[in-house]
Tab-separated table of N, CA, C and O in Angstrom:
chain	number	residue	atom	x	y	z
D	835	LEU	N	94.649	105.686	-12.605
D	835	LEU	CA	95.165	106.028	-13.917
D	835	LEU	C	96.589	106.553	-13.819
D	835	LEU	O	97.413	106.264	-14.684
D	836	ALA	N	96.866	107.321	-12.780
D	836	ALA	CA	98.205	107.896	-12.642
D	836	ALA	C	99.252	106.804	-12.462
D	836	ALA	O	100.314	106.834	-13.101
D	837	SER	N	98.968	105.829	-11.616
D	837	SER	CA	99.938	104.742	-11.431
D	837	SER	C	100.047	103.896	-12.697
D	837	SER	O	101.122	103.372	-13.004
D	838	GLY	N	98.976	103.783	-13.444
D	838	GLY	CA	99.018	103.047	-14.703
D	838	GLY	C	99.866	103.741	-15.746
D	838	GLY	O	100.693	103.121	-16.407
D	839	PHE	N	99.671	105.049	-15.881
D	839	PHE	CA	100.490	105.797	-16.834
D	839	PHE	C	101.966	105.770	-16.435
D	839	PHE	O	102.847	105.657	-17.281
D	840	TYR	N	102.224	105.857	-15.139
D	840	TYR	CA	103.607	105.801	-14.663
D	840	TYR	C	104.229	104.449	-14.967
D	840	TYR	O	105.339	104.367	-15.476
D	841	SER	N	103.505	103.388	-14.662
D	841	SER	CA	104.035	102.034	-14.877
D	841	SER	C	104.257	101.752	-16.356
D	841	SER	O	105.271	101.159	-16.733
D	842	VAL	N	103.342	102.162	-17.197
D	842	VAL	CA	103.476	101.913	-18.631
D	842	VAL	C	104.626	102.729	-19.219
D	842	VAL	O	105.402	102.222	-20.028
D	843	SER	N	104.759	103.973	-18.806
D	843	SER	CA	105.796	104.824	-19.399
D	843	SER	C	107.191	104.526	-18.860
D	843	SER	O	108.162	104.535	-19.612
D	844	LYS	N	107.310	104.233	-17.565
D	844	LYS	CA	108.626	104.001	-16.960
D	844	LYS	C	108.998	102.521	-16.871
D	844	LYS	O	110.123	102.187	-16.537
D	845	ASN	N	108.024	101.651	-17.112
D	845	ASN	CA	108.217	100.200	-17.038
D	845	ASN	C	108.665	99.757	-15.642
D	845	ASN	O	109.498	98.874	-15.483
D	846	ARG	N	108.120	100.398	-14.639
D	846	ARG	CA	108.335	99.993	-13.251
D	846	ARG	C	107.153	100.478	-12.426
D	846	ARG	O	106.282	101.165	-12.925
D	847	GLY	N	107.109	100.093	-11.166
D	847	GLY	CA	105.988	100.457	-10.315
D	847	GLY	C	104.798	99.532	-10.486
D	847	GLY	O	103.664	99.926	-10.216
D	848	TRP	N	105.055	98.300	-10.896
D	848	TRP	CA	103.949	97.375	-11.188
D	848	TRP	C	103.221	96.921	-9.931
D	848	TRP	O	102.019	96.684	-9.963
D	849	TYR	N	103.961	96.802	-8.816
D	849	TYR	CA	103.284	96.419	-7.580
D	849	TYR	C	102.343	97.529	-7.118
D	849	TYR	O	101.235	97.262	-6.651
D	850	LEU	N	102.775	98.766	-7.250
D	850	LEU	CA	101.915	99.895	-6.900
D	850	LEU	C	100.664	99.908	-7.781
D	850	LEU	O	99.557	100.138	-7.298
D	851	PHE	N	100.857	99.654	-9.053
D	851	PHE	CA	99.707	99.616	-9.959
D	851	PHE	C	98.743	98.498	-9.576
D	851	PHE	O	97.524	98.684	-9.585
D	852	SER	N	99.291	97.357	-9.215
D	852	SER	CA	98.463	96.221	-8.829
D	852	SER	C	97.653	96.533	-7.564
D	852	SER	O	96.456	96.246	-7.493
D	853	VAL	N	98.305	97.127	-6.592
D	853	VAL	CA	97.604	97.506	-5.360
D	853	VAL	C	96.566	98.585	-5.649
D	853	VAL	O	95.461	98.567	-5.100
D	854	SER	N	96.898	99.530	-6.527
D	854	SER	CA	95.952	100.583	-6.898
D	854	SER	C	94.721	100.012	-7.587
D	854	SER	O	93.599	100.458	-7.342
D	855	ALA	N	94.921	99.032	-8.455
D	855	ALA	CA	93.789	98.399	-9.132
D	855	ALA	C	92.901	97.668	-8.131
D	855	ALA	O	91.668	97.718	-8.237
D	856	SER	N	93.508	97.019	-7.152
D	856	SER	CA	92.730	96.336	-6.117
D	856	SER	C	91.960	97.331	-5.259
D	856	SER	O	90.791	97.103	-4.931
D	857	ALA	N	92.614	98.423	-4.897
D	857	ALA	CA	91.953	99.451	-4.094
D	857	ALA	C	90.815	100.103	-4.879
D	857	ALA	O	89.752	100.385	-4.315
D	858	PHE	N	91.029	100.321	-6.179
D	858	PHE	CA	89.964	100.880	-7.011
D	858	PHE	C	88.764	99.938	-7.044
D	858	PHE	O	87.619	100.376	-6.970
D	859	PHE	N	89.020	98.645	-7.147
D	859	PHE	CA	87.940	97.665	-7.170
D	859	PHE	C	87.127	97.718	-5.882
D	859	PHE	O	85.893	97.794	-5.914
D	860	LEU	N	87.815	97.685	-4.749
D	860	LEU	CA	87.104	97.689	-3.470
D	860	LEU	C	86.329	98.988	-3.266
D	860	LEU	O	85.167	98.973	-2.841
D	861	THR	N	86.939	100.101	-3.601
D	861	THR	CA	86.266	101.385	-3.476
D	861	THR	C	85.067	101.480	-4.411
D	861	THR	O	84.010	102.004	-4.033
D	862	SER	N	85.209	100.958	-5.604
D	862	SER	CA	84.120	101.008	-6.577
D	862	SER	C	82.936	100.156	-6.154
D	862	SER	O	81.788	100.541	-6.357
D	863	VAL	N	83.203	99.005	-5.577
D	863	VAL	CA	82.111	98.146	-5.112
D	863	VAL	C	81.340	98.835	-3.992
D	863	VAL	O	80.102	98.838	-3.989
D	864	VAL	N	82.068	99.443	-3.061
D	864	VAL	CA	81.410	100.164	-1.973
D	864	VAL	C	80.607	101.340	-2.533
D	864	VAL	O	79.455	101.565	-2.141
D	865	ALA	N	81.186	102.080	-3.458
D	865	ALA	CA	80.483	103.218	-4.057
D	865	ALA	C	79.272	102.762	-4.859
D	865	ALA	O	78.227	103.423	-4.851
D	866	LEU	N	79.398	101.643	-5.546
D	866	LEU	CA	78.297	101.125	-6.343
D	866	LEU	C	77.109	100.775	-5.458
D	866	LEU	O	75.966	101.122	-5.771
D	867	ILE	N	77.374	100.132	-4.349
D	867	ILE	CA	76.295	99.722	-3.455
D	867	ILE	C	75.706	100.918	-2.712
D	867	ILE	O	74.480	101.043	-2.590
D	868	SER	N	76.544	101.806	-2.215
D	868	SER	CA	76.042	102.868	-1.349
D	868	SER	C	75.588	104.126	-2.080
D	868	SER	O	74.759	104.857	-1.561
D	869	PHE	N	76.106	104.388	-3.265
D	869	PHE	CA	75.839	105.683	-3.884
D	869	PHE	C	75.390	105.573	-5.342
D	869	PHE	O	74.355	106.109	-5.725
D	870	ILE	N	76.151	104.882	-6.162
D	870	ILE	CA	75.885	104.859	-7.601
D	870	ILE	C	74.567	104.155	-7.925
D	870	ILE	O	73.820	104.593	-8.795
D	871	SER	N	74.269	103.085	-7.205
D	871	SER	CA	73.047	102.324	-7.503
D	871	SER	C	71.792	103.165	-7.331
D	871	SER	O	70.793	102.948	-8.021
D	872	LEU	N	71.827	104.133	-6.454
D	872	LEU	CA	70.660	104.991	-6.240
D	872	LEU	C	70.256	105.713	-7.514
D	872	LEU	O	69.077	105.925	-7.776
D	873	TYR	N	71.230	106.081	-8.326
D	873	TYR	CA	70.940	106.808	-9.555
D	873	TYR	C	70.422	105.892	-10.663
D	873	TYR	O	69.735	106.345	-11.564
D	874	PHE	N	70.739	104.621	-10.596
D	874	PHE	CA	70.191	103.689	-11.576
D	874	PHE	C	68.772	103.290	-11.207
D	874	PHE	O	67.916	103.156	-12.076
D	875	TYR	N	68.517	103.100	-9.908
D	875	TYR	CA	67.173	102.701	-9.468
D	875	TYR	C	66.244	103.898	-9.314
D	875	TYR	O	65.042	103.741	-9.293
D	876	GLU	N	66.805	105.069	-9.130
D	876	GLU	CA	66.065	106.299	-8.871
D	876	GLU	C	65.183	106.173	-7.641
D	876	GLU	O	64.063	106.679	-7.590
D	877	LEU	N	65.710	105.493	-6.647
D	877	LEU	CA	65.053	105.342	-5.354
D	877	LEU	C	66.105	105.544	-4.269
D	877	LEU	O	67.161	104.923	-4.318
D	878	PRO	N	65.842	106.374	-3.282
D	878	PRO	CA	66.859	106.619	-2.255
D	878	PRO	C	67.061	105.478	-1.274
D	878	PRO	O	68.019	105.489	-0.513
D	879	THR	N	66.188	104.461	-1.300
D	879	THR	CA	66.303	103.362	-0.343
D	879	THR	C	66.727	102.037	-0.975
D	879	THR	O	66.877	101.064	-0.268
D	880	HIS	N	66.919	102.012	-2.271
D	880	HIS	CA	67.227	100.762	-2.974
D	880	HIS	C	68.729	100.693	-3.243
D	880	HIS	O	69.257	101.418	-4.064
D	881	HIS	N	69.410	99.764	-2.561
D	881	HIS	CA	70.867	99.637	-2.669
D	881	HIS	C	71.310	98.275	-3.188
D	881	HIS	O	72.501	97.986	-3.175
D	882	CYS	N	70.411	97.440	-3.623
D	882	CYS	CA	70.757	96.079	-4.034
D	882	CYS	C	71.703	96.102	-5.249
D	882	CYS	O	71.365	96.650	-6.304
D	883	PRO	N	72.869	95.471	-5.117
D	883	PRO	CA	73.813	95.497	-6.239
D	883	PRO	C	73.444	94.542	-7.372
D	883	PRO	O	74.018	94.627	-8.452
D	884	PHE	N	72.485	93.672	-7.141
D	884	PHE	CA	72.155	92.663	-8.143
D	884	PHE	C	70.954	93.022	-9.006
D	884	PHE	O	70.766	92.441	-10.072
D	885	CYS	N	70.155	93.958	-8.576
D	885	CYS	CA	68.982	94.341	-9.359
D	885	CYS	C	69.369	95.021	-10.663
D	885	CYS	O	68.584	95.036	-11.602
D	886	MET	N	70.570	95.571	-10.725
D	886	MET	CA	71.019	96.194	-11.979
D	886	MET	C	71.174	95.171	-13.092
D	886	MET	O	71.275	95.539	-14.252
D	887	LEU	N	71.206	93.917	-12.751
D	887	LEU	CA	71.318	92.859	-13.752
D	887	LEU	C	69.977	92.553	-14.409
D	887	LEU	O	69.929	91.837	-15.410
D	888	GLN	N	68.902	93.076	-13.864
D	888	GLN	CA	67.561	92.808	-14.381
D	888	GLN	C	67.300	93.587	-15.674
D	888	GLN	O	67.894	94.625	-15.939
D	889	LYS	N	66.367	93.071	-16.459
D	889	LYS	CA	66.060	93.721	-17.734
D	889	LYS	C	65.376	95.071	-17.541
D	889	LYS	O	65.428	95.908	-18.430
D	890	GLU	N	64.773	95.314	-16.380
D	890	GLU	CA	64.132	96.605	-16.132
D	890	GLU	C	65.140	97.754	-16.162
D	890	GLU	O	64.794	98.901	-16.429
D	891	TYR	N	66.378	97.433	-15.867
D	891	TYR	CA	67.437	98.440	-15.863
D	891	TYR	C	68.362	98.290	-17.066
D	891	TYR	O	69.462	98.824	-17.081
D	892	GLY	N	67.907	97.585	-18.057
D	892	GLY	CA	68.660	97.438	-19.295
D	892	GLY	C	69.873	96.532	-19.186
D	892	GLY	O	70.718	96.553	-20.076
D	893	GLY	N	69.989	95.788	-18.106
D	893	GLY	CA	71.144	94.904	-17.929
D	893	GLY	C	72.453	95.655	-17.798
D	893	GLY	O	73.515	95.098	-18.054
D	894	ILE	N	72.393	96.914	-17.365
D	894	ILE	CA	73.597	97.727	-17.253
D	894	ILE	C	74.565	97.146	-16.235
D	894	ILE	O	75.775	97.373	-16.310
D	895	GLY	N	74.055	96.374	-15.317
D	895	GLY	CA	74.917	95.750	-14.311
D	895	GLY	C	75.947	94.825	-14.919
D	895	GLY	O	77.072	94.719	-14.412
D	896	TYR	N	75.598	94.154	-16.015
D	896	TYR	CA	76.556	93.267	-16.663
D	896	TYR	C	77.751	94.047	-17.191
D	896	TYR	O	78.899	93.613	-17.085
D	897	ILE	N	77.486	95.207	-17.740
D	897	ILE	CA	78.577	96.037	-18.260
D	897	ILE	C	79.398	96.605	-17.102
D	897	ILE	O	80.633	96.579	-17.130
D	898	LEU	N	78.729	97.108	-16.072
D	898	LEU	CA	79.441	97.666	-14.925
D	898	LEU	C	80.313	96.621	-14.233
D	898	LEU	O	81.492	96.860	-13.964
D	899	TYR	N	79.722	95.474	-13.952
D	899	TYR	CA	80.484	94.430	-13.267
D	899	TYR	C	81.565	93.849	-14.174
D	899	TYR	O	82.634	93.477	-13.705
D	900	GLY	N	81.296	93.767	-15.458
D	900	GLY	CA	82.319	93.317	-16.395
D	900	GLY	C	83.520	94.245	-16.409
D	900	GLY	O	84.676	93.795	-16.424
D	901	CYS	N	83.251	95.546	-16.383
D	901	CYS	CA	84.345	96.528	-16.324
D	901	CYS	C	85.117	96.399	-15.013
D	901	CYS	O	86.350	96.442	-15.008
D	902	LEU	N	84.409	96.248	-13.907
D	902	LEU	CA	85.084	96.117	-12.615
D	902	LEU	C	85.949	94.864	-12.551
D	902	LEU	O	87.105	94.913	-12.133
D	903	ILE	N	85.391	93.743	-12.956
D	903	ILE	CA	86.133	92.481	-12.893
D	903	ILE	C	87.293	92.487	-13.877
D	903	ILE	O	88.405	92.064	-13.548
D	904	GLY	N	87.056	92.986	-15.089
D	904	GLY	CA	88.136	93.074	-16.067
D	904	GLY	C	89.257	93.981	-15.593
D	904	GLY	O	90.436	93.694	-15.783
D	905	GLY	N	88.906	95.086	-14.947
D	905	GLY	CA	89.904	96.022	-14.447
D	905	GLY	C	90.744	95.451	-13.333
D	905	GLY	O	91.965	95.626	-13.303
D	906	VAL	N	90.113	94.738	-12.406
D	906	VAL	CA	90.883	94.197	-11.288
D	906	VAL	C	91.724	92.993	-11.710
D	906	VAL	O	92.875	92.856	-11.289
D	907	ILE	N	91.193	92.150	-12.550
D	907	ILE	CA	91.967	90.980	-12.980
D	907	ILE	C	93.176	91.403	-13.792
D	907	ILE	O	94.294	90.929	-13.558
D	908	SER	N	92.990	92.297	-14.745
D	908	SER	CA	94.128	92.721	-15.553
D	908	SER	C	95.100	93.572	-14.736
D	908	SER	O	96.314	93.480	-14.915
D	909	GLY	N	94.609	94.369	-13.809
D	909	GLY	CA	95.489	95.179	-12.977
D	909	GLY	C	96.340	94.352	-12.029
D	909	GLY	O	97.541	94.586	-11.888
D	910	VAL	N	95.722	93.392	-11.390
D	910	VAL	CA	96.462	92.533	-10.467
D	910	VAL	C	97.441	91.635	-11.220
D	910	VAL	O	98.545	91.354	-10.734
D	911	SER	N	97.080	91.216	-12.413
D	911	SER	CA	97.982	90.337	-13.169
D	911	SER	C	99.269	91.046	-13.564
D	911	SER	O	100.309	90.399	-13.714
D	912	ALA	N	99.239	92.367	-13.698
D	912	ALA	CA	100.477	93.103	-13.984
D	912	ALA	C	101.442	92.997	-12.813
D	912	ALA	O	102.654	92.845	-13.008
D	913	GLY	N	100.927	93.062	-11.593
D	913	GLY	CA	101.776	92.901	-10.413
D	913	GLY	C	102.242	91.478	-10.203
D	913	GLY	O	103.379	91.245	-9.803
D	914	VAL	N	101.378	90.528	-10.496
D	914	VAL	CA	101.758	89.118	-10.358
D	914	VAL	C	102.850	88.775	-11.365
D	914	VAL	O	103.795	88.044	-11.050
D	915	ALA	N	102.754	89.315	-12.556
D	915	ALA	CA	103.754	89.041	-13.594
D	915	ALA	C	105.123	89.578	-13.204
D	915	ALA	O	106.149	89.053	-13.640
D	916	GLN	N	105.157	90.597	-12.354
D	916	GLN	CA	106.428	91.166	-11.916
D	916	GLN	C	107.277	90.129	-11.186
D	916	GLN	O	108.503	90.145	-11.280
D	917	LYS	N	106.638	89.225	-10.479
D	917	LYS	CA	107.371	88.180	-9.761
D	917	LYS	C	108.127	87.245	-10.707
D	917	LYS	O	109.115	86.639	-10.315
D	918	PHE	N	107.666	87.134	-11.938
D	918	PHE	CA	108.275	86.216	-12.900
D	918	PHE	C	109.198	86.926	-13.887
D	918	PHE	O	109.652	86.313	-14.843
D	919	ARG	N	109.479	88.168	-13.645
D	919	ARG	CA	110.322	88.925	-14.566
D	919	ARG	C	111.764	88.423	-14.589
D	919	ARG	O	112.469	88.593	-15.571
D	920	GLY	N	112.220	87.805	-13.526
D	920	GLY	CA	113.590	87.304	-13.463
D	920	GLY	C	113.793	85.965	-14.145
D	920	GLY	O	114.925	85.517	-14.311
D	921	VAL	N	112.722	85.323	-14.558
D	921	VAL	CA	112.834	84.033	-15.243
D	921	VAL	C	113.373	84.286	-16.639
D	921	VAL	O	112.828	85.093	-17.401
D	922	ARG	N	114.444	83.614	-16.963
D	922	ARG	CA	115.167	83.866	-18.211
D	922	ARG	C	114.284	83.693	-19.450
D	922	ARG	O	114.341	84.490	-20.379
D	923	SER	N	113.459	82.674	-19.472
D	923	SER	CA	112.637	82.419	-20.658
D	923	SER	C	111.489	83.422	-20.815
D	923	SER	O	110.884	83.514	-21.877
D	924	LEU	N	111.186	84.175	-19.762
D	924	LEU	CA	110.073	85.125	-19.808
D	924	LEU	C	110.529	86.583	-19.891
D	924	LEU	O	109.692	87.483	-19.913
D	925	GLU	N	111.826	86.834	-19.930
D	925	GLU	CA	112.338	88.204	-19.892
D	925	GLU	C	111.802	89.084	-21.018
D	925	GLU	O	111.567	90.264	-20.817
D	926	GLY	N	111.609	88.538	-22.187
D	926	GLY	CA	111.113	89.337	-23.300
D	926	GLY	C	109.606	89.451	-23.349
D	926	GLY	O	109.060	90.358	-23.989
D	927	ILE	N	108.924	88.557	-22.686
D	927	ILE	CA	107.463	88.515	-22.754
D	927	ILE	C	106.800	89.335	-21.657
D	927	ILE	O	105.806	90.024	-21.910
D	928	ILE	N	107.336	89.296	-20.462
D	928	ILE	CA	106.685	89.919	-19.310
D	928	ILE	C	106.497	91.428	-19.474
D	928	ILE	O	105.393	91.930	-19.219
D	929	PRO	N	107.499	92.210	-19.891
D	929	PRO	CA	107.251	93.659	-20.018
D	929	PRO	C	106.125	94.008	-20.995
D	929	PRO	O	105.306	94.886	-20.715
D	930	GLN	N	106.078	93.314	-22.101
D	930	GLN	CA	105.022	93.555	-23.081
D	930	GLN	C	103.661	93.154	-22.509
D	930	GLN	O	102.672	93.867	-22.685
D	931	PHE	N	103.618	92.025	-21.800
D	931	PHE	CA	102.388	91.574	-21.168
D	931	PHE	C	101.904	92.586	-20.134
D	931	PHE	O	100.712	92.911	-20.080
D	932	GLN	N	102.829	93.088	-19.314
D	932	GLN	CA	102.449	94.045	-18.285
D	932	GLN	C	101.880	95.326	-18.884
D	932	GLN	O	100.899	95.869	-18.367
D	933	ARG	N	102.480	95.810	-19.938
D	933	ARG	CA	101.950	97.018	-20.583
D	933	ARG	C	100.544	96.774	-21.124
D	933	ARG	O	99.657	97.617	-20.981
D	934	ARG	N	100.350	95.632	-21.756
D	934	ARG	CA	99.029	95.340	-22.338
D	934	ARG	C	97.942	95.230	-21.283
D	934	ARG	O	96.851	95.780	-21.442
D	935	VAL	N	98.224	94.500	-20.202
D	935	VAL	CA	97.184	94.334	-19.182
D	935	VAL	C	96.974	95.623	-18.393
D	935	VAL	O	95.862	95.889	-17.931
D	936	ALA	N	98.017	96.448	-18.253
D	936	ALA	CA	97.833	97.734	-17.577
D	936	ALA	C	96.930	98.644	-18.397
D	936	ALA	O	96.038	99.300	-17.849
D	937	ILE	N	97.140	98.674	-19.684
D	937	ILE	CA	96.285	99.490	-20.549
D	937	ILE	C	94.854	98.952	-20.536
D	937	ILE	O	93.894	99.722	-20.466
D	938	ALA	N	94.704	97.641	-20.563
D	938	ALA	CA	93.371	97.041	-20.491
D	938	ALA	C	92.691	97.403	-19.175
D	938	ALA	O	91.501	97.745	-19.150
D	939	SER	N	93.430	97.338	-18.078
D	939	SER	CA	92.865	97.686	-16.775
D	939	SER	C	92.425	99.138	-16.730
D	939	SER	O	91.344	99.455	-16.213
D	940	MET	N	93.243	100.018	-17.280
D	940	MET	CA	92.874	101.440	-17.292
D	940	MET	C	91.634	101.680	-18.149
D	940	MET	O	90.777	102.503	-17.804
D	941	ILE	N	91.504	100.962	-19.256
D	941	ILE	CA	90.324	101.104	-20.116
D	941	ILE	C	89.077	100.589	-19.407
D	941	ILE	O	88.027	101.244	-19.412
D	942	PHE	N	89.179	99.412	-18.792
D	942	PHE	CA	88.034	98.853	-18.067
D	942	PHE	C	87.596	99.772	-16.922
D	942	PHE	O	86.409	100.053	-16.752
D	943	ASN	N	88.562	100.230	-16.123
D	943	ASN	CA	88.216	101.087	-14.982
D	943	ASN	C	87.653	102.425	-15.442
D	943	ASN	O	86.723	102.952	-14.826
D	944	SER	N	88.180	102.959	-16.523
D	944	SER	CA	87.630	104.207	-17.066
D	944	SER	C	86.217	103.992	-17.600
D	944	SER	O	85.359	104.877	-17.476
D	945	GLY	N	85.968	102.835	-18.186
D	945	GLY	CA	84.622	102.513	-18.659
D	945	GLY	C	83.620	102.485	-17.525
D	945	GLY	O	82.507	103.021	-17.650
D	946	PHE	N	84.005	101.888	-16.404
D	946	PHE	CA	83.132	101.861	-15.240
D	946	PHE	C	82.821	103.278	-14.764
D	946	PHE	O	81.663	103.630	-14.534
D	947	VAL	N	83.853	104.100	-14.651
D	947	VAL	CA	83.667	105.470	-14.173
D	947	VAL	C	82.799	106.264	-15.143
D	947	VAL	O	81.896	107.002	-14.719
D	948	MET	N	83.042	106.109	-16.426
D	948	MET	CA	82.270	106.875	-17.412
D	948	MET	C	80.792	106.493	-17.376
D	948	MET	O	79.922	107.373	-17.445
D	949	ILE	N	80.483	105.213	-17.283
D	949	ILE	CA	79.084	104.784	-17.233
D	949	ILE	C	78.401	105.344	-15.990
D	949	ILE	O	77.282	105.854	-16.054
D	950	ALA	N	79.077	105.254	-14.851
D	950	ALA	CA	78.487	105.753	-13.609
D	950	ALA	C	78.292	107.268	-13.650
D	950	ALA	O	77.228	107.776	-13.274
D	951	VAL	N	79.276	107.983	-14.120
D	951	VAL	CA	79.194	109.443	-14.145
D	951	VAL	C	78.131	109.918	-15.128
D	951	VAL	O	77.359	110.842	-14.826
D	952	VAL	N	78.063	109.284	-16.281
D	952	VAL	CA	77.041	109.673	-17.257
D	952	VAL	C	75.645	109.451	-16.670
D	952	VAL	O	74.762	110.297	-16.811
D	953	ARG	N	75.450	108.339	-15.987
D	953	ARG	CA	74.138	108.075	-15.390
D	953	ARG	C	73.812	109.082	-14.290
D	953	ARG	O	72.676	109.565	-14.193
D	954	ILE	N	74.794	109.412	-13.482
D	954	ILE	CA	74.556	110.359	-12.395
D	954	ILE	C	74.172	111.732	-12.950
D	954	ILE	O	73.272	112.397	-12.429
D	955	PHE	N	74.820	112.157	-14.021
D	955	PHE	CA	74.545	113.485	-14.567
D	955	PHE	C	73.338	113.536	-15.499
D	955	PHE	O	72.806	114.613	-15.740
D	956	THR	N	72.907	112.416	-16.038
D	956	THR	CA	71.796	112.446	-16.987
D	956	THR	C	70.444	112.063	-16.383
D	956	THR	O	69.420	112.257	-17.038
D	957	THR	N	70.421	111.522	-15.223
D	957	THR	CA	69.142	111.140	-14.636
D	957	THR	C	68.472	112.362	-13.983
D	957	THR	O	69.139	113.317	-13.594
D	958	SER	N	67.182	112.306	-13.884
D	958	SER	CA	66.436	113.395	-13.251
D	958	SER	C	66.419	113.228	-11.727
D	958	SER	O	66.004	114.132	-11.007
D	959	PHE	N	66.871	112.105	-11.235
D	959	PHE	CA	66.899	111.833	-9.790
D	959	PHE	C	67.979	112.674	-9.126
D	959	PHE	O	69.111	112.740	-9.583
D	960	ARG	N	67.650	113.319	-8.021
D	960	ARG	CA	68.596	114.099	-7.235
D	960	ARG	C	68.463	113.733	-5.764
D	960	ARG	O	67.350	113.594	-5.255
D	961	LEU	N	69.582	113.594	-5.113
D	961	LEU	CA	69.546	113.296	-3.672
D	961	LEU	C	69.305	114.575	-2.889
D	961	LEU	O	69.720	115.622	-3.222
């Protein structure tokens, strides 16, 4: 979020934001498999990342994975767009595009964190 707010407000640092979004994605996937999934399954030995897609768990996996994928795609696209900022025909479009996808990435990533944190704090399961 910090790199996103910096990039949106200063209109620079897009490569850092892109790398941060990628790192957040990788860290979130590892956390989802090793830690967060335990609170959805309420079993200390169940780590399958795909069972959250089942109806027994309310299909919450679709929302979680949608937030993760949306966050990484929009975050990385802000950095990719930086490479095309020097193209004369795109000079007016790229900054606006980067701000929009950065905000979208921050919303998606925050959605993932909020869903996980709410589940961790509201379940009766404790490690």
